[in-house]
Coordinates of C-alpha atoms in Angstrom, one line a residue:
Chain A
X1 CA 205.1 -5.7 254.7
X2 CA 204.0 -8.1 257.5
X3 CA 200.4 -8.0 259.3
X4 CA 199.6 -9.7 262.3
X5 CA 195.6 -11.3 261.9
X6 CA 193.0 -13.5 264.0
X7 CA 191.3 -16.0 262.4
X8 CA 188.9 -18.4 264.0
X9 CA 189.6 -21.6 262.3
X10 CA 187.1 -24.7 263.0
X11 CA 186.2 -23.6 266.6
X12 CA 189.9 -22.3 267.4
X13 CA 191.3 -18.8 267.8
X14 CA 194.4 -18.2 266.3
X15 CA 196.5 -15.1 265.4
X16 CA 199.7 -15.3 263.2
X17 CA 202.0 -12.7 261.5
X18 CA 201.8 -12.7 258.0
X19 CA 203.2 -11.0 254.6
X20 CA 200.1 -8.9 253.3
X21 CA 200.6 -10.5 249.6
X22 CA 199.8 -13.9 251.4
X23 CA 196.5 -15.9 250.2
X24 CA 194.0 -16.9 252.6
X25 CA 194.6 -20.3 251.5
X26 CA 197.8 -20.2 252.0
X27 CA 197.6 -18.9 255.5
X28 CA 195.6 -21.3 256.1
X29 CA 197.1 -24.4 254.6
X30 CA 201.1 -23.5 255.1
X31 CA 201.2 -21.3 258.4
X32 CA 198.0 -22.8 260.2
X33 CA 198.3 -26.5 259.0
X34 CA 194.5 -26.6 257.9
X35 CA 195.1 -28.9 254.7
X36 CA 191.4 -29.5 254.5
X37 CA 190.8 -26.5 251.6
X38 CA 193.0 -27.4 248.8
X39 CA 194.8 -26.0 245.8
X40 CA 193.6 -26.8 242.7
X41 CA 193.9 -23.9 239.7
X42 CA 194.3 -21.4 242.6
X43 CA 193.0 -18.9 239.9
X44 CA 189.3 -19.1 241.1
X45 CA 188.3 -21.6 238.3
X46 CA 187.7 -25.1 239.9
X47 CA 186.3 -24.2 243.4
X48 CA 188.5 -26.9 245.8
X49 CA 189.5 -24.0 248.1
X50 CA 186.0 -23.1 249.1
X51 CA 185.6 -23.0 252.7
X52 CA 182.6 -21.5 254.6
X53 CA 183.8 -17.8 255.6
X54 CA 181.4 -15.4 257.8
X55 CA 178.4 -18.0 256.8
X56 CA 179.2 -18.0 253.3
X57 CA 180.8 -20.8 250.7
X58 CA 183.4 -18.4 249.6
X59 CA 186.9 -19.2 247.5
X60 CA 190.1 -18.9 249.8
X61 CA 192.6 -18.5 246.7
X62 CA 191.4 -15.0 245.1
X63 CA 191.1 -13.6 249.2
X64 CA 193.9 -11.8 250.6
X65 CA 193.9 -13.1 254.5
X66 CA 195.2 -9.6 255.7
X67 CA 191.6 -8.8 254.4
X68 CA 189.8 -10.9 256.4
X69 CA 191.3 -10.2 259.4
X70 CA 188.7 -11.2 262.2
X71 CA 187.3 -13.5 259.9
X72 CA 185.3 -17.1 260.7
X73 CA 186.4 -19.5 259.0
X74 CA 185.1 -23.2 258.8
X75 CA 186.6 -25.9 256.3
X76 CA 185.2 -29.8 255.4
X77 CA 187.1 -30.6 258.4
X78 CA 185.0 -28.2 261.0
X79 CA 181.8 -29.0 258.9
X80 CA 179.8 -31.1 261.0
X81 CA 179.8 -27.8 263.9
X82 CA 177.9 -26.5 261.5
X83 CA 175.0 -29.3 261.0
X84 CA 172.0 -29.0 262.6
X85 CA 171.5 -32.7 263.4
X86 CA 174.8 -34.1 263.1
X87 CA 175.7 -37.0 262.3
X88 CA 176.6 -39.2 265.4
X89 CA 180.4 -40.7 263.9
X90 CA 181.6 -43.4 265.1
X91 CA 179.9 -45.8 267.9
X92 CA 180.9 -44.0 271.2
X93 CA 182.7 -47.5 272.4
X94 CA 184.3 -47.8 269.4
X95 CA 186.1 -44.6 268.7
X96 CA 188.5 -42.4 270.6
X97 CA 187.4 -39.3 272.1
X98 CA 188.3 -36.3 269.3
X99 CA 190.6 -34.0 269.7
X100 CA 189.5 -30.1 271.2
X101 CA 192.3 -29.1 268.9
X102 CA 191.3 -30.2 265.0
X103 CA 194.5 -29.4 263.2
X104 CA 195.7 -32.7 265.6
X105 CA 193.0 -34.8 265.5
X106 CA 192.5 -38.3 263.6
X107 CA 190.4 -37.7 260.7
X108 CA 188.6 -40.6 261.3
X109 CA 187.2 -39.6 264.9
X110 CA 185.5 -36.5 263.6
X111 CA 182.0 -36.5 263.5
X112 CA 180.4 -36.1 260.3
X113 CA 178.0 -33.6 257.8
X114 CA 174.6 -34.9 256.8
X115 CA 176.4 -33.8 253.5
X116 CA 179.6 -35.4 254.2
X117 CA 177.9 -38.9 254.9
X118 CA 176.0 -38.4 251.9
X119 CA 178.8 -38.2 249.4
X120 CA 180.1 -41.6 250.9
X121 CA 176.5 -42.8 250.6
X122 CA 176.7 -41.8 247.0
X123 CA 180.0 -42.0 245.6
X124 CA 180.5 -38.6 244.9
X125 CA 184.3 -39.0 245.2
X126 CA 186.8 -40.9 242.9
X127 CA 190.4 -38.9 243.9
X128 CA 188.6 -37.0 246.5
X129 CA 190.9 -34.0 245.9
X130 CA 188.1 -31.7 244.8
X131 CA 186.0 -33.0 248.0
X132 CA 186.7 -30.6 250.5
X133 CA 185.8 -27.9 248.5
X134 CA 182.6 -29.5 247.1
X135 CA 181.1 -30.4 250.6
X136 CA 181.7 -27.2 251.8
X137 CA 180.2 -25.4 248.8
X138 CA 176.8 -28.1 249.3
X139 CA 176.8 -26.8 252.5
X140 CA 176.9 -23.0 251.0
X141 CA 174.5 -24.2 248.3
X142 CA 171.9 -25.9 250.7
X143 CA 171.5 -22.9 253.2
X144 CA 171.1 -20.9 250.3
X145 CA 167.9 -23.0 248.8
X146 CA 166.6 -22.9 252.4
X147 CA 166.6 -19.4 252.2
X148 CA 164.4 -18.7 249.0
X149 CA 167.3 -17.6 246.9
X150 CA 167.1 -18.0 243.1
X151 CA 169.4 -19.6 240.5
X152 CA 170.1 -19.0 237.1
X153 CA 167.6 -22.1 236.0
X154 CA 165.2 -20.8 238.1
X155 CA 162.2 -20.0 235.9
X156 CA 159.8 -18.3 238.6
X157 CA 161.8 -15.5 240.3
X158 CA 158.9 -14.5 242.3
X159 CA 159.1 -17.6 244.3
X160 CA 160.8 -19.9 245.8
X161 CA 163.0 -22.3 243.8
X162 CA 162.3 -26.3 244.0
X163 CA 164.7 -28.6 244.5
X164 CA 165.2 -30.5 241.5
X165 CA 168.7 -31.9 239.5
X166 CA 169.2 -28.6 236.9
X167 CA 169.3 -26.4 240.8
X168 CA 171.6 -28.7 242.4
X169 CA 174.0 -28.5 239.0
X170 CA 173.3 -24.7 238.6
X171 CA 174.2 -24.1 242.4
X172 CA 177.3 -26.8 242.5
X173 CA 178.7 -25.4 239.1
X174 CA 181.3 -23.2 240.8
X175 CA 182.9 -26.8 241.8
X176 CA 184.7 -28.9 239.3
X177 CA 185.3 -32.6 239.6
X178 CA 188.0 -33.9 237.0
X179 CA 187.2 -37.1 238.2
X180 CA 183.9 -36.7 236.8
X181 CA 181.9 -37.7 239.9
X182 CA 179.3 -35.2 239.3
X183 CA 176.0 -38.2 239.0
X184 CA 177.5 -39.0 242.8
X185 CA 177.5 -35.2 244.0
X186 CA 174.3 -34.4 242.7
X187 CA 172.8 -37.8 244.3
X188 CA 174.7 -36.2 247.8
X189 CA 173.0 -33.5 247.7
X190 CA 169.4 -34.1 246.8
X191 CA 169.9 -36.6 249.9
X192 CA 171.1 -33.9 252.2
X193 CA 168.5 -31.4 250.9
X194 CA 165.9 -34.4 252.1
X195 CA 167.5 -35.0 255.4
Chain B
X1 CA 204.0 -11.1 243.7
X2 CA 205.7 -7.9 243.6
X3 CA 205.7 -6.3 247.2
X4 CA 203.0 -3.8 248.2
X5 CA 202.0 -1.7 252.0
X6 CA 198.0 -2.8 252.6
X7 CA 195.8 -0.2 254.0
X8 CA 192.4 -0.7 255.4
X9 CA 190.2 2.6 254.8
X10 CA 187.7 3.5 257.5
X11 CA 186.0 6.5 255.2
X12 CA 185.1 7.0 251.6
X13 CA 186.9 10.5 251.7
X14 CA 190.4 8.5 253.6
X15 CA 189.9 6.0 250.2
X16 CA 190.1 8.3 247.6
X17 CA 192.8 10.5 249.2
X18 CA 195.2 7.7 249.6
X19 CA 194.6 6.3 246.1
X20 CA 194.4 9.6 244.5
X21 CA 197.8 10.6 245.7
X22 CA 199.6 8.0 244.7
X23 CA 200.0 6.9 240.9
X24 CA 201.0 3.1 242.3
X25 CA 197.4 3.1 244.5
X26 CA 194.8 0.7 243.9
X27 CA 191.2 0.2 245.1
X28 CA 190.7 -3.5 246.7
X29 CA 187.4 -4.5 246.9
X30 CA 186.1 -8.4 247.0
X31 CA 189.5 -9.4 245.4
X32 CA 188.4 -12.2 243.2
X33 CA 189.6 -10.2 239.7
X34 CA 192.3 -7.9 241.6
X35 CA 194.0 -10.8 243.6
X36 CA 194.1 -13.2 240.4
X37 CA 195.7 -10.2 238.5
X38 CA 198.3 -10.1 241.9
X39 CA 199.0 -13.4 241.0
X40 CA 199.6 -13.4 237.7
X41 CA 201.8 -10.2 237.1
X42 CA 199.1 -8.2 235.3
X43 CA 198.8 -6.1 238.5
X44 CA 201.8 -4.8 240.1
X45 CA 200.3 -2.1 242.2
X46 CA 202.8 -0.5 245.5
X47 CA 199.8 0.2 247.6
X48 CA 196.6 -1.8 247.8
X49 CA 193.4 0.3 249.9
X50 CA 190.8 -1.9 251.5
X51 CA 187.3 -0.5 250.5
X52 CA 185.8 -3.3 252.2
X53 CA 185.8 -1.7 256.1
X54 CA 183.6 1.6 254.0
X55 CA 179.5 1.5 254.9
X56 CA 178.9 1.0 251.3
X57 CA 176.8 -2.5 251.8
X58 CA 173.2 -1.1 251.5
X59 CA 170.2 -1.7 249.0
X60 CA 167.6 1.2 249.8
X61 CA 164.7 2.4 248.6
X62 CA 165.0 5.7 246.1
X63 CA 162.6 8.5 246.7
X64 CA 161.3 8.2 243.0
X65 CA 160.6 4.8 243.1
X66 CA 163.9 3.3 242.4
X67 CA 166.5 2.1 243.8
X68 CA 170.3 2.6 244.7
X69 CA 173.0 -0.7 245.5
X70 CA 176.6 0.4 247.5
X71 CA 179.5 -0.4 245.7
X72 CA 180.6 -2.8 248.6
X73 CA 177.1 -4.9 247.9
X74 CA 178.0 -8.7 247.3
X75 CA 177.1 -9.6 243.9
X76 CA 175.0 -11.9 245.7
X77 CA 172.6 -9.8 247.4
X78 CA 170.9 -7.8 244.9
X79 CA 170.1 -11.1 243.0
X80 CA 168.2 -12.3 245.9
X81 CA 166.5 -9.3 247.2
X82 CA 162.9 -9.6 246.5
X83 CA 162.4 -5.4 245.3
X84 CA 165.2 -6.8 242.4
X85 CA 163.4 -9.8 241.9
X86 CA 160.0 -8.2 241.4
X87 CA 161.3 -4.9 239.6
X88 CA 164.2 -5.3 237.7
X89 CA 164.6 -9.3 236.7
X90 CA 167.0 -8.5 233.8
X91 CA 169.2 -7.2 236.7
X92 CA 168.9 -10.8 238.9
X93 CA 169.0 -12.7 235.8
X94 CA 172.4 -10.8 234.7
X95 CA 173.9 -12.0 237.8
X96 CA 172.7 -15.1 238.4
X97 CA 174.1 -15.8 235.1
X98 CA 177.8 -14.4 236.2
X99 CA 180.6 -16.1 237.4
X100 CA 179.7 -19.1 240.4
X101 CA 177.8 -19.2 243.4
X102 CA 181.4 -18.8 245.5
X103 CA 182.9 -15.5 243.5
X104 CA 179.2 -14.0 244.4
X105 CA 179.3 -13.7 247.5
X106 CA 182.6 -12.6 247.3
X107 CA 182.3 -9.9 244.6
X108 CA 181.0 -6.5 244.7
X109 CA 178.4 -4.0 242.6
X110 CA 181.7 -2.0 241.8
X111 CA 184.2 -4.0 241.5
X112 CA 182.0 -6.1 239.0
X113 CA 181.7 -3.1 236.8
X114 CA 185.3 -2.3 237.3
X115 CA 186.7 -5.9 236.3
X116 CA 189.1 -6.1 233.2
X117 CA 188.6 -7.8 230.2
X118 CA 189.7 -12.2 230.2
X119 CA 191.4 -11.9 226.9
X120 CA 193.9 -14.5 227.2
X121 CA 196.8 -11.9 226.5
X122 CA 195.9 -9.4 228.4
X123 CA 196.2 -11.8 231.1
X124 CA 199.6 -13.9 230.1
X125 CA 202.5 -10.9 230.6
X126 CA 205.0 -13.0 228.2
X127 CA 202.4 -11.7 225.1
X128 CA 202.2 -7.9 223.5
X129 CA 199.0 -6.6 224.8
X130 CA 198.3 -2.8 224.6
X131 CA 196.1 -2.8 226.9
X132 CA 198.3 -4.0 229.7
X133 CA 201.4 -2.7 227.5
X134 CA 200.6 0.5 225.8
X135 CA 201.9 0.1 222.2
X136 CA 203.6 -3.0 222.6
X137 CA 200.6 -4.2 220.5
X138 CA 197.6 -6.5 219.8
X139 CA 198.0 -10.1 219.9
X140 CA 194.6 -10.8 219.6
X141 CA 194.2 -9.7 216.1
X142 CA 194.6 -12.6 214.1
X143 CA 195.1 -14.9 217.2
X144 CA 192.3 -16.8 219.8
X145 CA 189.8 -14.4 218.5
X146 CA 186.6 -16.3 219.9
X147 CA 185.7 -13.8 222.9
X148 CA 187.1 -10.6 220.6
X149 CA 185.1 -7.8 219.9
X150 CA 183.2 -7.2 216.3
X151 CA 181.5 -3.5 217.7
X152 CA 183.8 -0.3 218.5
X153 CA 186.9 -2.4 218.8
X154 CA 190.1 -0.3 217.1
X155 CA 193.2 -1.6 216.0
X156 CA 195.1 -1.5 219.0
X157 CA 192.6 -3.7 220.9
X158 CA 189.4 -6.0 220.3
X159 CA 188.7 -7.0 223.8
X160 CA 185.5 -7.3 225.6
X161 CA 183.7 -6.2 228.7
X162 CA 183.1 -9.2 230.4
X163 CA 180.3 -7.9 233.3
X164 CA 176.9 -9.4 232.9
X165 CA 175.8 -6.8 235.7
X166 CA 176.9 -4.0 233.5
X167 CA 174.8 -5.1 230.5
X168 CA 171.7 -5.4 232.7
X169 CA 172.4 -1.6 233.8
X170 CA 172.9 -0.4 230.6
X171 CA 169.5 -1.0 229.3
X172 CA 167.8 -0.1 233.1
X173 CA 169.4 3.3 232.2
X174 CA 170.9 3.4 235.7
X175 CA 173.7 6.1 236.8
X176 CA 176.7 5.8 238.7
X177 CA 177.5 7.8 241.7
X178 CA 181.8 8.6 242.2
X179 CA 183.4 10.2 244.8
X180 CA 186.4 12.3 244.0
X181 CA 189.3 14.0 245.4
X182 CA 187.0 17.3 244.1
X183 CA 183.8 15.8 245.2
X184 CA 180.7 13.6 244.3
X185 CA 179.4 13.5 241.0
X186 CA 176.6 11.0 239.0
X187 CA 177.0 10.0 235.5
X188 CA 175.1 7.9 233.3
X189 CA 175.9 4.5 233.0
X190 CA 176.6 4.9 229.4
X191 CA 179.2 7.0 230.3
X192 CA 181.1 5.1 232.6
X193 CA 183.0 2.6 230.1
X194 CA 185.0 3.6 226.6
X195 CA 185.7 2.2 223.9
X196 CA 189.5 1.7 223.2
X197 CA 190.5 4.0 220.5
X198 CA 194.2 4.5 220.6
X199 CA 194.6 4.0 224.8
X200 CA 192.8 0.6 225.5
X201 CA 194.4 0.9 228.9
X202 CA 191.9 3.1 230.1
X203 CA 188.5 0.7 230.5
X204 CA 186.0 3.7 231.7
X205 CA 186.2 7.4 232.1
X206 CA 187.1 7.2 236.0
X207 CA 190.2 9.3 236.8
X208 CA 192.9 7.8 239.0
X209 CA 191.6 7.9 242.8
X210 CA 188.0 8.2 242.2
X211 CA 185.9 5.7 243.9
X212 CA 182.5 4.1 243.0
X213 CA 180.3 4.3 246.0
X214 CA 177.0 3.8 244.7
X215 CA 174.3 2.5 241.3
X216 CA 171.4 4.3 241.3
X217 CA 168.1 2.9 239.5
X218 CA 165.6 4.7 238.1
X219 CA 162.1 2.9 238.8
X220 CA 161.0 0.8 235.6
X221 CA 158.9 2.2 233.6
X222 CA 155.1 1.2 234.6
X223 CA 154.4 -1.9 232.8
X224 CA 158.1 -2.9 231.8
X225 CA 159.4 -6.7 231.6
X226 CA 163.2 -7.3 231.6
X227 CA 165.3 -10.8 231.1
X228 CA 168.7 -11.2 230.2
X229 CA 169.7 -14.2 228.2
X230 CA 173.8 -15.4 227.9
X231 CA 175.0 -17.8 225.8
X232 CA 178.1 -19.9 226.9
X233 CA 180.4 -22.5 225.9
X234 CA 179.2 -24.5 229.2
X235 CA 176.2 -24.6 230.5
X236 CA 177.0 -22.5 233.9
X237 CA 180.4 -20.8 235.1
X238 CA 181.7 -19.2 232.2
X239 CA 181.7 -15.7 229.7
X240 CA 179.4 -14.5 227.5
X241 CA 180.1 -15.6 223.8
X242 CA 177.3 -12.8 223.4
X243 CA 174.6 -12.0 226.2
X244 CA 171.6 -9.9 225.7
X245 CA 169.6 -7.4 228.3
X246 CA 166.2 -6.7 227.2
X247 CA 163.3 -4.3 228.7
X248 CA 159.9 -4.4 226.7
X249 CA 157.2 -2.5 227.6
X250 CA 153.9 -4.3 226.2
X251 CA 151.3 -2.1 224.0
X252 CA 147.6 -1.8 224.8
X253 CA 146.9 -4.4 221.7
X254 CA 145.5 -7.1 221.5
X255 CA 148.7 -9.0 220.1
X256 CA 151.7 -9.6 222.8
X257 CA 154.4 -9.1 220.1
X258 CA 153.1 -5.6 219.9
X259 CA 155.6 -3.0 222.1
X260 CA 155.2 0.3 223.2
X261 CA 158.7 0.5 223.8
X262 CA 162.1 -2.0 223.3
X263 CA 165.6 -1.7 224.8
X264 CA 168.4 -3.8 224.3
X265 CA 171.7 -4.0 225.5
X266 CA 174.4 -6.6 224.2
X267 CA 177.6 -8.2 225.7
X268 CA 180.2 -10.2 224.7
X269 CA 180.3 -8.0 221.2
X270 CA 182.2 -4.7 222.4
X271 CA 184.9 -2.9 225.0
X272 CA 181.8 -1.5 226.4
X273 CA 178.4 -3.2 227.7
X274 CA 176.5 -2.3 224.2
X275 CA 173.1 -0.2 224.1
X276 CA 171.7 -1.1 220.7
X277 CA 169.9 1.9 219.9
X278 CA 169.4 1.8 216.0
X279 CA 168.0 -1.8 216.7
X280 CA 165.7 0.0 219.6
X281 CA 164.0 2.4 217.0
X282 CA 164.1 -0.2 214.2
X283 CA 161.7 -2.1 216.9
X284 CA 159.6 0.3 218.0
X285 CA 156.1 0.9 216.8
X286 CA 156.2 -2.4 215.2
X287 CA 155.4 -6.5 215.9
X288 CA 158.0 -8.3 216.9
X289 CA 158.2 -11.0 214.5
X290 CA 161.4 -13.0 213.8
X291 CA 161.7 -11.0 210.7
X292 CA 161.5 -8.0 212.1
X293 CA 164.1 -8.8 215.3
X294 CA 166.4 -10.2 212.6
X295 CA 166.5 -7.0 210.5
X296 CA 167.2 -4.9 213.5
X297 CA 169.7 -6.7 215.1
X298 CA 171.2 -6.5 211.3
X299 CA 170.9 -3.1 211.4
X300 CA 172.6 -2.4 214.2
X301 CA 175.4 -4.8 212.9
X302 CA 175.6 -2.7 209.7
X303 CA 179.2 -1.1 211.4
X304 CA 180.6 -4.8 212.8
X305 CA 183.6 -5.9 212.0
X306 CA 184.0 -9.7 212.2
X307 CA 186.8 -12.2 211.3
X308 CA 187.2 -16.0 210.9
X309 CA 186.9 -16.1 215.1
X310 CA 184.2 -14.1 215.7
X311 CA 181.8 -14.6 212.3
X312 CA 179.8 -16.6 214.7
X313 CA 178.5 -13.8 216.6
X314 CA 176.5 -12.1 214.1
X315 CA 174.1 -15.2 213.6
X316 CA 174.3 -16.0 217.8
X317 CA 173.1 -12.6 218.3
X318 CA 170.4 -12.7 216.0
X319 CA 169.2 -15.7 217.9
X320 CA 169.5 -14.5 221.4
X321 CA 167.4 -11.3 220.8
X322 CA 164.8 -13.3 219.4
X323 CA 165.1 -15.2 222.1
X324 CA 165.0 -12.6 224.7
X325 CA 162.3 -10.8 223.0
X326 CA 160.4 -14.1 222.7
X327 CA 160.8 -14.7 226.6
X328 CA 159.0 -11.1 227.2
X329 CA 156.2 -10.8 224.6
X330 CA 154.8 -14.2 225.3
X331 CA 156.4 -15.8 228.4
X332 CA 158.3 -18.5 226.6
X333 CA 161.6 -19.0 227.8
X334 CA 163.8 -21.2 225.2
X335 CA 167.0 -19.8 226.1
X336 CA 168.5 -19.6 229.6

């Protein structure tokens, strides 16, 4: 059984026919091109598919896309839309004006996320396969600190959590890095929760 | 994948009809145990109905002070929401400790309560399992027996349940509302999962077709503290090994180990989220020393079956009451 679904992927509209037993992630990564979420277990164990969908760090390989037809979807690569002070990228005289259309664009003329920048401030990469996924779910992780929301090491659940190292572990623990780059990540994002 | 039609329901009553009329009908919900079990062979449905389009995403206010979650509420939500927060902690705690941040916002109050068990064979097709192979038989019984069952497990299967969200609503003595093919109808809580006798297949009392729409909570009673404490072989992301939900209410006297009134529930330990009634009375009317925990978790362990894989439990349990217990009579919280 086919379906026919809109998605809008990074900023662009697109509709495509689908079998309904296909994955969000693989709609998205075979019949769209978006190769920023990735496959790792595709079982829902080690989090490199997270992408934000409908404003929330969600995982793409347990989702069905004929469910999320109409979704938003944003991946690492359509991450820095999201930022409220963007990073600036490249030098303007430097770099080559990016691409309207992502899927076509030079990786290196996007702009950055504060929490993007921030794992290449900190290392938080070795292979970089898990990365996608991680930034994303930082990005997930932060909003949800912003807005008051408890953890499972939060001790006080009447107010509203601190930042400290056990929340950013608690809240990043849907991500594994086999790489072991977690003392990177969790340097990332306590600097993106600063900035 | 083996093919299936997709249906998107706009109504409750449209659900349960087109599930109920077809043996091969499943409920979809958030997807992130249905879609894995797509995957891996262990569900082989020929129709799959989209509960997620049904207006069953609210957390209201009850008229007697409670308060009732829609099945299509993100697993998320209720663990933020300040009236769960302030009234029922064991219920946030439960699932903040469940699953990761991702698979919460994508799961829902229903679908949590409706997930199967992670024994390894139940979830690998090329082993006998009877309760995804009715009498093909058990192959956890003298297999990977860490996560089995040592309460109300039979010989055809030792699983476990593996909610946290369903031990938390055992002991908050919640109900469940279903809608039928016949109707609506509540039932306890207690009511809603089995143990496996001779069918394991059968996880809860549900017939085929009918359709979680709400969990109803009754307020707390006046006074009450609740936590729920897991234990895990990680820190964060992982199942119970054994999990305890505990409600104390706290006595007029002078000592904080005195209660007027204990529940416990325990996971990890049965086919069922566990209400540990004969531990309960053991504990009330009296202080709630180490000594006294100890003999009533005992007690209520007095019909456990445990084998070389699961002899563990019985001493982990004993330590995560006391914990729990310790974390509401005097605000000391050693465990998380």
């Amino acid at each position: 059984m086919t379906r026919t679904i809109g998605l809008d992927v990074d900023g662009e509209a697109v509709r495509i026919e689908i079998d309904v037993r296909t994955t969000l992630l693989d709609a998205l990564r075979e019949r769209l091109g978006h190769t920023a979420p990735k496959k790792g277990c595709d079982h829902g164990q080690c989090g490199s598919c997270t992408v934000i969908l409908d404003g929330r760090r969600h995982l793409t390989c347990l989702s069905l896309a004929v469910a999320h037809d109409g979704a938003t979807v944003t991946t690492s690569r359509g991450l820095a839309a999201l930022d409220e002070a963007p990073d600036a990228g490249p030098p303007a005289d430097t770099a080559e004006p990016s691409s309207p259309s992502l899927p076509g664009a030079d990786p290196a003329d996007l702009p950055l996320h504060r929490v993007q920048q921030a794992f290449l401030d900190h290392d938080g990469l070795q292979c970089g396969y898990c990365t996608p996924g991680q930034v994303c779910s930082a990005v997930g992780a932060l909003a949800e600190l912003a807005a008051g929301q408890p953890s499972h090491v939060t001790d006080d659940l009447s107010g509203r959590p601190e930042l400290s190292d056990a929340e950013i572990r608690e809240r990043m623990s849907g991500n594994l890095c086999r790489c072991g780059a977690y003392a990177g990540i969790v340097a990332a994002v306590r600097q993106a929760a600063g900035s | 994948m083996t093919p299936f039609t997709y249906t998107r329901a706009h109504d409750p009553a449209s659900a349960v009809a087109a599930v109920a009329g077809r043996p091969d009908a499943v409920f979809l919900a958030g997807g992130s145990n249905l879609v894995d079990h797509l995957k891996l062979g262990v569900a082989t449905p020929g129709e799959v109905v989209d509960v997620t389009g049904l207006a069953l995403t609210g957390i209201e206010d009850g008229s007697d002070g409670g308060l009732r979650i829609g099945a299509g509420v993100r697993n998320s939500d209720p663990a933020a929401d300040a009236r769960v927060r302030e009234r029922y902690p064991v219920l946030a705690r439960a699932l903040l400790a469940g699953a990761s941040p991702q698979i919460r916002h994508q799961a829902s109050t229903a679908g949590n309560l409706l997930q199967r068990t992670r024994c390894v064979y139940f979830q690998d097709t090329t082993t006998p399992c009877n309760k995804r192979e009715p009498g093909s038989g058990c192959s956890a019984i003298g297999g990977y027996e860490r996560y089995a069952a040592i309460l109300g497990a039979s010989p055809a299967c030792v699983a476990t349940h593996p909610s946290d969200l369903a031990v938390a609503l055992r002991v908050l003595d919640a109900s469940v509302v279903v809608l039928g093919p016949d109707g609506e109808r509540r039932l306890p809580f207690g009511e809603l999962h089995r143990l496996p006798g001779d069918d394991p297949s059968r996880d809860t009392t549900l017939a085929h077709g009918e359709l979680v729409t709400a969990v109803e909570l009754p307020a707390p009673p006046p006074g009450a503290r609740s936590t729920y404490v897991k234990v895990r072989d990680r820190a964060s992301y992982a199942f119970a090994l054994v999990s305890v939900a505990a409600l104390l209410v706290p006595s007029d006297a002078g000592d904080p180990r005195d209660a007027a009134q204990v529940r416990l529930a325990f996971g990890g330990v049965a086919h069922v989220p566990w209400r540990a009634t004969r531990a309960e009375e053991a504990l009330t009317g009296v202080r709630l020393t180490d000594e006294a925990i100890d003999a009533a978790v005992e007690l209520e362990l007095e019909a456990a079956t445990t084998s070389e894989g699961t002899a563990y439990k019985r001493a982990m349990l004993r330590g995560t009451v006391r914990a729990a217990l310790r974390e509401l009579s005097t605000g000391e919280r050693t465990l998380r």
